[in-house]
Coordinates of C-alpha atoms in Angstrom, one line a residue:
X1 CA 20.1 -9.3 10.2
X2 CA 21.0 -5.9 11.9
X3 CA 19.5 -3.5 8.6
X4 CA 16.3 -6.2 9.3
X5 CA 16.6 -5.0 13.5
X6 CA 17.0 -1.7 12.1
X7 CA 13.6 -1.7 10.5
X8 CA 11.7 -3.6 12.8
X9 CA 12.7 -0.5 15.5
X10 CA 11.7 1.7 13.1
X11 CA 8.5 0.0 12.7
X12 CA 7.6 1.2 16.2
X13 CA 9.7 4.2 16.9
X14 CA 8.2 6.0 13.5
X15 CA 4.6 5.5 14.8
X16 CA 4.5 5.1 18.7
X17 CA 6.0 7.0 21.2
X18 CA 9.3 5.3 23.0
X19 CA 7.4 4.2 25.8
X20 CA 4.7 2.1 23.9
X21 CA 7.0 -1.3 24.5
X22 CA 6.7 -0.7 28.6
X23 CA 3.3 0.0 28.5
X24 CA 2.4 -3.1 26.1
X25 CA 4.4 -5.2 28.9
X26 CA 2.1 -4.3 31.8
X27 CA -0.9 -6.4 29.7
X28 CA -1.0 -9.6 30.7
X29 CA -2.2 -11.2 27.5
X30 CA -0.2 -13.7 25.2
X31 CA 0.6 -11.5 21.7
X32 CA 2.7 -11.0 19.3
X33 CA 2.9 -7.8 16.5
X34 CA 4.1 -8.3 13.1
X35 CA 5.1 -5.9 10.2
X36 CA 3.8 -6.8 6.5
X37 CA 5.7 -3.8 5.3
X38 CA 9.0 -5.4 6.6
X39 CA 10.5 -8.3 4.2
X40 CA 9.2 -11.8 5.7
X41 CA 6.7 -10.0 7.8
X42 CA 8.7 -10.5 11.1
X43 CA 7.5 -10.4 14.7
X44 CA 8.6 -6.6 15.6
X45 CA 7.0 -7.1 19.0
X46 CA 5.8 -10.0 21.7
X47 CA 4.2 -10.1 25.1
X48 CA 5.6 -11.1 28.4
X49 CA 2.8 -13.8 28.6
X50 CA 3.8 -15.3 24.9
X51 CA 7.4 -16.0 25.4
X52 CA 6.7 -17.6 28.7
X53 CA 3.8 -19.8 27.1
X54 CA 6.1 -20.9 24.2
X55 CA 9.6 -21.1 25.8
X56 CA 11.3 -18.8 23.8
X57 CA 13.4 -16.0 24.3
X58 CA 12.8 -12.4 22.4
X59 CA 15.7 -12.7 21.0
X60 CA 15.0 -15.6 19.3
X61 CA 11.8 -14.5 18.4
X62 CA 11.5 -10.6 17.4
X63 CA 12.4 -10.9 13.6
X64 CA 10.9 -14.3 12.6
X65 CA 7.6 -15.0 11.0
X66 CA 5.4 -16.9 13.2
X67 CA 5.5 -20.2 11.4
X68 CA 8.5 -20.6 13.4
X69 CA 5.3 -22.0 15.9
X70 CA 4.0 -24.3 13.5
X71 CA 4.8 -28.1 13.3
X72 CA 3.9 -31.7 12.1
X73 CA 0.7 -31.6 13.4
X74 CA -0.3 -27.9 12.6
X75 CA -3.4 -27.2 10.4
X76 CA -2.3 -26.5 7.0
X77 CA -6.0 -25.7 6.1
X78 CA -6.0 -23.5 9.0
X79 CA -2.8 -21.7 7.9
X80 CA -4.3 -21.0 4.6
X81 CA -7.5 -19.3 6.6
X82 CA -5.1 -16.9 8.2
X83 CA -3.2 -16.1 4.7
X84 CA -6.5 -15.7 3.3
X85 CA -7.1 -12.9 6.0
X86 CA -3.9 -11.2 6.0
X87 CA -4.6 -10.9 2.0
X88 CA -8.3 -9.5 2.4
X89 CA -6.7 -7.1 5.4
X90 CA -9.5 -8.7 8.1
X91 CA -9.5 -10.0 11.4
X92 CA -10.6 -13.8 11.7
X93 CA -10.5 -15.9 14.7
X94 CA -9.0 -19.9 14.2
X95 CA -8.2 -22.6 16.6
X96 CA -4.7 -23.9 15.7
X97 CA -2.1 -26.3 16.8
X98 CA 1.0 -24.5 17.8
X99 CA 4.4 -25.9 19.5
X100 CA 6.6 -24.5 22.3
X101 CA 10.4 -24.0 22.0
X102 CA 10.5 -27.5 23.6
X103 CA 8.3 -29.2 21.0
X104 CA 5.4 -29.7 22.9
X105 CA 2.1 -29.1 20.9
X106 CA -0.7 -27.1 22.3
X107 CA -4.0 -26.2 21.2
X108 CA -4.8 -22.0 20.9
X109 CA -7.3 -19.8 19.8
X110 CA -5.6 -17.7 17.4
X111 CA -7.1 -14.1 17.5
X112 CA -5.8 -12.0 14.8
X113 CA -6.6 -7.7 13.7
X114 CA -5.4 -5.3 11.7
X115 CA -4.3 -2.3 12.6
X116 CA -4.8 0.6 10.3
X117 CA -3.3 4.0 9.8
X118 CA -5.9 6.4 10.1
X119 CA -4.3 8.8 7.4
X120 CA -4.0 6.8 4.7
X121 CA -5.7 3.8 5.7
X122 CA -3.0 1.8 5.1
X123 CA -2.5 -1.8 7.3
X124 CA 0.4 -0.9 9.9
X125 CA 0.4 -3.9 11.9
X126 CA -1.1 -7.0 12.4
X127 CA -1.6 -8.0 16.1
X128 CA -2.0 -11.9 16.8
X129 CA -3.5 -12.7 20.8
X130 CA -2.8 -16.1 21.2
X131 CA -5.6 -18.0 24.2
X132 CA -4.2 -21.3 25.4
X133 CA -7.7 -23.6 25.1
X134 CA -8.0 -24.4 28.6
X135 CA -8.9 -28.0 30.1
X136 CA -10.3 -28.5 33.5
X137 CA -8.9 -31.5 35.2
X138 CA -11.0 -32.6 39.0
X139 CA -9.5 -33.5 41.7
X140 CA -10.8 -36.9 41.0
X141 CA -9.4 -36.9 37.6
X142 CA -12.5 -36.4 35.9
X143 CA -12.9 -33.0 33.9
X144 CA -15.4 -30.2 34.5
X145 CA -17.6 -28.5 32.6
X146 CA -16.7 -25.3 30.8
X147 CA -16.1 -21.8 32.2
X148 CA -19.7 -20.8 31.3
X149 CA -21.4 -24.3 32.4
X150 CA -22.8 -23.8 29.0
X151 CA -24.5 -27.7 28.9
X152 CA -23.6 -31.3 29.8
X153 CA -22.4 -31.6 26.2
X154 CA -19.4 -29.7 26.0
X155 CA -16.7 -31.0 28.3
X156 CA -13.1 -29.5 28.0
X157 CA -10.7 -32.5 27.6
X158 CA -7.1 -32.9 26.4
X159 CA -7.1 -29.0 26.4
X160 CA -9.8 -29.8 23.9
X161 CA -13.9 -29.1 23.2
X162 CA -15.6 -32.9 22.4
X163 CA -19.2 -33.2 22.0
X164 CA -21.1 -36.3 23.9
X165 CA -24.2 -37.2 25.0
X166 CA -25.8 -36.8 28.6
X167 CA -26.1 -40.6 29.2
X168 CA -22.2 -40.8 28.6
X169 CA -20.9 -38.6 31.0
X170 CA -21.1 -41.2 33.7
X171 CA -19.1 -43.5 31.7
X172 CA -16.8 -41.1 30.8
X173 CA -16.0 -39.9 33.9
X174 CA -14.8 -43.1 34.9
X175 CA -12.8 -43.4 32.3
X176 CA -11.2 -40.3 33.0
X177 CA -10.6 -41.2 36.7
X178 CA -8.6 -44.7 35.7
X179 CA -6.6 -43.5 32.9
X180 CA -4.0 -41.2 33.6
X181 CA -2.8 -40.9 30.2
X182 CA -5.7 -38.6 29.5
X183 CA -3.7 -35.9 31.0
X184 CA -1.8 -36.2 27.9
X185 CA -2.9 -33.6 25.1
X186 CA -4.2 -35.6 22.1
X187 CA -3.7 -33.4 19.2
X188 CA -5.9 -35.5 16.5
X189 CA -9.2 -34.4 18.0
X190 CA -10.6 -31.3 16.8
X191 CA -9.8 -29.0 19.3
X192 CA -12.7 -25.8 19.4
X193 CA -12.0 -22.3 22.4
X194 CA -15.1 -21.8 24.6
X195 CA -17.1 -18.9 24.2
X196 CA -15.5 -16.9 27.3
X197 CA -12.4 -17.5 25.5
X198 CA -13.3 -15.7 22.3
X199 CA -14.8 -13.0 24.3
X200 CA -11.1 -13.3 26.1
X201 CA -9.4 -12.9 22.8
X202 CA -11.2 -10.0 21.8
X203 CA -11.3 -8.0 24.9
X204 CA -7.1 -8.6 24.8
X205 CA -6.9 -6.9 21.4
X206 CA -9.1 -3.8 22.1
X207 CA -6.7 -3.9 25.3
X208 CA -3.7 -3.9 23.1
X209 CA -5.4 -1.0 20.0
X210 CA -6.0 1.4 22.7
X211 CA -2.3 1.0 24.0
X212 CA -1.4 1.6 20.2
X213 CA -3.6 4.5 19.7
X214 CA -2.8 6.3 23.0
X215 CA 0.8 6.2 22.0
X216 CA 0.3 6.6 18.4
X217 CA -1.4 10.4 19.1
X218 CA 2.1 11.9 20.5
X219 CA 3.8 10.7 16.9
X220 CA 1.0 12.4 15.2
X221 CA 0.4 9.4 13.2
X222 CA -2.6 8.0 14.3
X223 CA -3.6 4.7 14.5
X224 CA -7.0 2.8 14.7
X225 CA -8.7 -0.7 14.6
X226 CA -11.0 -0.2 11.5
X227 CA -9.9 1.6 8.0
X228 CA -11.1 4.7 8.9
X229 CA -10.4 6.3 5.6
X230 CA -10.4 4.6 2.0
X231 CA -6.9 3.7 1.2
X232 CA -4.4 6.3 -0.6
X233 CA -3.3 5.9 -4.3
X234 CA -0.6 4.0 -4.4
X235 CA -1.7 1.4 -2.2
X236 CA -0.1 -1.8 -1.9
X237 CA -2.3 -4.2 0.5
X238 CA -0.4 -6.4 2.8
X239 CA 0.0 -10.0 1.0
X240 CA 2.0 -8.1 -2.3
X241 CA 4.0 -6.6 0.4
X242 CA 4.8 -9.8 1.7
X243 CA 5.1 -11.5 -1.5
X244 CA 7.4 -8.4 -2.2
X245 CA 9.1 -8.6 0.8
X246 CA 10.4 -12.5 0.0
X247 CA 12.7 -10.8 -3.1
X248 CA 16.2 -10.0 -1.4
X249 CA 17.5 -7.5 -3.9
X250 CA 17.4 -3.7 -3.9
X251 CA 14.2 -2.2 -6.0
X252 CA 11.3 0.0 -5.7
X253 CA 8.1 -0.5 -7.4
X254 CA 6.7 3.0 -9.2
X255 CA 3.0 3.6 -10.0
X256 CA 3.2 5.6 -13.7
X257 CA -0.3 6.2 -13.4
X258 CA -0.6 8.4 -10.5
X259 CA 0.8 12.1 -10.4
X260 CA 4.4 12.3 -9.8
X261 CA 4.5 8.5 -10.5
X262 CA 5.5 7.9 -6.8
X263 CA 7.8 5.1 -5.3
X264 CA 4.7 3.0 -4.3
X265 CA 6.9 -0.2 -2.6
X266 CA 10.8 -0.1 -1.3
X267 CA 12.8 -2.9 -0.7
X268 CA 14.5 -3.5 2.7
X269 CA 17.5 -3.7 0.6
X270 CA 17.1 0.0 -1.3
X271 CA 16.5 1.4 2.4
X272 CA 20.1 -0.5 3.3
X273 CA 21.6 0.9 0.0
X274 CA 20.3 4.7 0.3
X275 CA 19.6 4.9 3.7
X276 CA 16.8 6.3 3.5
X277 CA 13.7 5.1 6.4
X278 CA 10.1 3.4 4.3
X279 CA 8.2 6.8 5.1
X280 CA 10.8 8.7 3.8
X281 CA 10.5 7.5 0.2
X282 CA 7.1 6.0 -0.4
X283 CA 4.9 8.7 -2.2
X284 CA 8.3 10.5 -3.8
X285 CA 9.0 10.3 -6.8
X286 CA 12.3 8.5 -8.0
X287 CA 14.2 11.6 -8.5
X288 CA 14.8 11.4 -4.5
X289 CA 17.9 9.8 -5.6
X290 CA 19.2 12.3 -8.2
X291 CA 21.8 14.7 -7.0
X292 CA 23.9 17.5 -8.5
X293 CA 26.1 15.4 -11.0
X294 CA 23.2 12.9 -11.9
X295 CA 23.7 13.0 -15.7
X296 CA 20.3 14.5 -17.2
X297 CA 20.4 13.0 -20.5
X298 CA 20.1 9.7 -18.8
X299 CA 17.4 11.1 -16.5
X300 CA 15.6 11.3 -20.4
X301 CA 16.8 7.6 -21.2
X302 CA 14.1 6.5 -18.2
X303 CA 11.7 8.7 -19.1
X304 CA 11.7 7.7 -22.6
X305 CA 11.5 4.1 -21.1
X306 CA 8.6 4.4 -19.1
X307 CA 6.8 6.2 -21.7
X308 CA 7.3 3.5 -24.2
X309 CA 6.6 0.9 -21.7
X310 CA 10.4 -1.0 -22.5
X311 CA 12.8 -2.0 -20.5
X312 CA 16.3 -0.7 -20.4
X313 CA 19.5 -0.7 -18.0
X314 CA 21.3 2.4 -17.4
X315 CA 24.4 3.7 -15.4
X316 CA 23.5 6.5 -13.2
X317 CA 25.3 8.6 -10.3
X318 CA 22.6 8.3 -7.4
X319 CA 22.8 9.9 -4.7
X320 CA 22.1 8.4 -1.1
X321 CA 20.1 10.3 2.0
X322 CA 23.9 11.6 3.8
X323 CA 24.4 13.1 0.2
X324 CA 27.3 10.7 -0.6
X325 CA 27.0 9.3 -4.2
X326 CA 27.4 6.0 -5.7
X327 CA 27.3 4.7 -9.3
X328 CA 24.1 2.8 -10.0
X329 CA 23.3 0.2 -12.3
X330 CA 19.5 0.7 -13.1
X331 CA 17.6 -1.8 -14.9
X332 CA 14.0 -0.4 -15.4
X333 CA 11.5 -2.3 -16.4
X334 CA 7.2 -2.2 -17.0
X335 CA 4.8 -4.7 -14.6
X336 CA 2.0 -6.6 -16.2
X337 CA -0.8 -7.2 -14.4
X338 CA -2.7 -10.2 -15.2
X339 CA -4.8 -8.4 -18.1
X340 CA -1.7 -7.9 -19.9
X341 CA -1.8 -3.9 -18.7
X342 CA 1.1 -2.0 -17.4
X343 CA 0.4 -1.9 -13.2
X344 CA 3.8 -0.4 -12.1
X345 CA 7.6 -0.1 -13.4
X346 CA 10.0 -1.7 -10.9
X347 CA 13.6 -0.4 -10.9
X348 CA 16.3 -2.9 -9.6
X349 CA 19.5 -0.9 -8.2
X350 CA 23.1 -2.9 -8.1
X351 CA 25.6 -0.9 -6.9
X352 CA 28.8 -0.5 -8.6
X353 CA 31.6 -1.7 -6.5
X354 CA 33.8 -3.3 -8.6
X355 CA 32.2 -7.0 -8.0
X356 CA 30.8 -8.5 -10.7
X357 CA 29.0 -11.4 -9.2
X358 CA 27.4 -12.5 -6.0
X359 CA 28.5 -15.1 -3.8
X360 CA 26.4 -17.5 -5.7
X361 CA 28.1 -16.9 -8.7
X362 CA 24.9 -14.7 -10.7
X363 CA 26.6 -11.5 -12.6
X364 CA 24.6 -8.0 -11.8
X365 CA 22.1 -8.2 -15.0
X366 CA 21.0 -11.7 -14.1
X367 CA 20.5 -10.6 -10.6
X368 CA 18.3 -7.6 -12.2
X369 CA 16.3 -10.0 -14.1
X370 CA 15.8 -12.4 -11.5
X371 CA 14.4 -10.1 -9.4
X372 CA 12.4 -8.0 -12.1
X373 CA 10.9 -12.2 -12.7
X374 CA 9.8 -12.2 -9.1
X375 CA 8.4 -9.0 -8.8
X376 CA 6.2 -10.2 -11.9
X377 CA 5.2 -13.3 -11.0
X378 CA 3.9 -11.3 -7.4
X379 CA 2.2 -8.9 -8.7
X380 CA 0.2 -11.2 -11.9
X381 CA -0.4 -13.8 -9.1
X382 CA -2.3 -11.4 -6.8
X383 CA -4.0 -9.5 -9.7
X384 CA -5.3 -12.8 -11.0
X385 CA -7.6 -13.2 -7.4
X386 CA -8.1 -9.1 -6.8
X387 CA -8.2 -7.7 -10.4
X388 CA -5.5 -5.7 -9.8
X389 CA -2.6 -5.9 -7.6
X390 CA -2.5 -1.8 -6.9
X391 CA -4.4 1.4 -7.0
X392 CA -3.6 2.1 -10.5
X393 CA -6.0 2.8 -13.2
X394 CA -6.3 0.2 -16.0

């Protein structure tokens, strides 16, 4: 858990200036920032206003994905909606059914952007503003009209939007006024914000963007809320990182179609092993590693592989970013997409330290080929909806 801390301060420190945390505290809106590029795409940041609206503690929260929120009750056509965004890299507004730390359920709009970099157009963040739907209980224990007065047939009730006719609101308001229990929220009715609250959702994002880009100009790596330039080559979009991110061992996906065939994807656990930041190794090529005793005739042993799209294992001295060295057991292997062409190569690093299983009793080859399986199964899977799960040419 601390190399996952490590990386979520990174995910802030590398791009924002140290003070962008104080200043994203002053806004008074209920967020929460999560990193795609960061294995389970974790919460790296949340608002003042969202852990007092869910219970929770930052500890307990900076780290975990935000279906730690979810429960019985929770939408799971809904949670599909917002997968199906995070994969297409768009922003798209939900109702949803979340729980506090206590178990309560409440109803929320569910406001969710990108945010891109504007060098390479790549999706940096994710920012999610969460709107409690509001319900307006009289003095009399009826319920008022919405914010907007927008019509006698939308009436806020059991933090919830229900539709009725003008010749029931009588009636219902004396309902209302002789039942107590409908202060209780009733989490089967379908629950929709008000217009003032979408407009509130939106206004708290472009609150929270221009907080990001302010702090994002002294880094020199600018941010913004639209792609403002097409994507590098070598892109990998958000839902393969996260799919990516899911495999625990150490491995980094390489594009053999683009110059240099760069490190396109590093795992949290090659950053652990090398040291090496995510910035630092994403567009090099996988000689980063190499030092002055790497052998050179098994330099031409991976070559040879790649060029002959086959798989092979070798035993290399790599070197990590303090210049120590470390004996590396490389299994190498070519990534089908789901035409059957060669996307990437994805090299799976074990380091030798005299161990020749895990803790769940797997030796160091079966560890390679389980996660070589899971890369594969990520990258067909997304190239099957998207044509192809990178940048590369066909």
């Amino acid at each position: 858990m601390d190399s996952k801390l490590g990386l979520i301060e990174q995910s802030f420190n590398t791009r924002y200036s140290q003070w962008v945390r104080e200043a994203l505290d002053e806004l008074p809106d209920n967020f929460t920032i999560t990193d795609p590029s960061i294995s389970g795409h974790p919460i790296v940041f949340a608002s003042r206003g969202f852990l007092k609206m869910t219970g929770y503690s930052q500890e307990k929260v900076i780290g975990q994905n935000g279906k730690i929120f979810q429960g019985p009750k929770t939408n799971r056509r809904t949670v599909m909606e917002i997968r199906e965004a995070i994969r297409e890299e768009r922003g798209i507004q939900v109702n949803l059914l979340n729980y506090r730390k206590d178990g309560t359920p409440f109803w929320m709009l569910f406001h969710m952007s990108p945010v891109f970099g504007k060098e390479d157009g790549r999706v940096i963040h994710f920012v999610a503003v969460q709107v409690p739907i509001t319900r307006k209980q009289t003095r009399n224990g009826g319920v008022s009209l919405s914010e907007e007065g927008s019509g006698l047939n939308e009436i806020v009730f059991g933090s919830c939007r229900k539709e009725v006719g003008s010749d029931s609101l009588l009636e219902l308001g004396r309902v209302l006024s002789l039942d107590s229990s409908s202060n209780v929220l009733d989490i089967e009715e379908t629950c929709e914000a008000s217009d003032f609250e979408k407009r509130r959702a939106a206004a708290a994002f472009n609150n929270i963007l221009s907080v990001l880009t302010h702090h994002s100009e002294s880094s020199g790596r600018l941010v913004c809320g639209k792609r403002c330039s097409v994507p590098v080559a070598g892109y990998i979009s958000s839902l393969l990182n996260i799919s990516l991110g899911r495999i625990k061992q150490s491995f980094v996906l390489i594009d053999p179609h683009l110059p240099g065939m760069p490190i396109v994807y590093a795992s949290d656990a090659f950053l652990k092993l090398t040291g090496y930041d995510r910035h630092e190794v994403l567009g090099l090529n996988f000689r980063v590693l190499n030092g002055v005793d790497t052998n050179t005739s098994t330099l031409h042993e991976i070559k040879e592989s790649i060029e002959t799209e086959q798989a092979r294992t070798v035993r290399i001295l790599s070197y990590r970013k303090d210049k120590s060295s470390f004996w590396n057991c490389l299994h190498l292997s070519p990534v089908r997409n789901a035409t059957g062409k060669v996307a990437y190569f994805v090299g799976v690093q074990i380091e030798e330290d005299g161990k020749n299983q895990d803790r769940h009793g797997l030796s160091p080859e079966m560890r390679q080929l389980s996660a070589v399986g899971a890369v594969k199964v990520a990258v067909r899977s997304l190239s099957m909806g998207v044509g192809h799960a990178g940048s590369s040419k066909s």
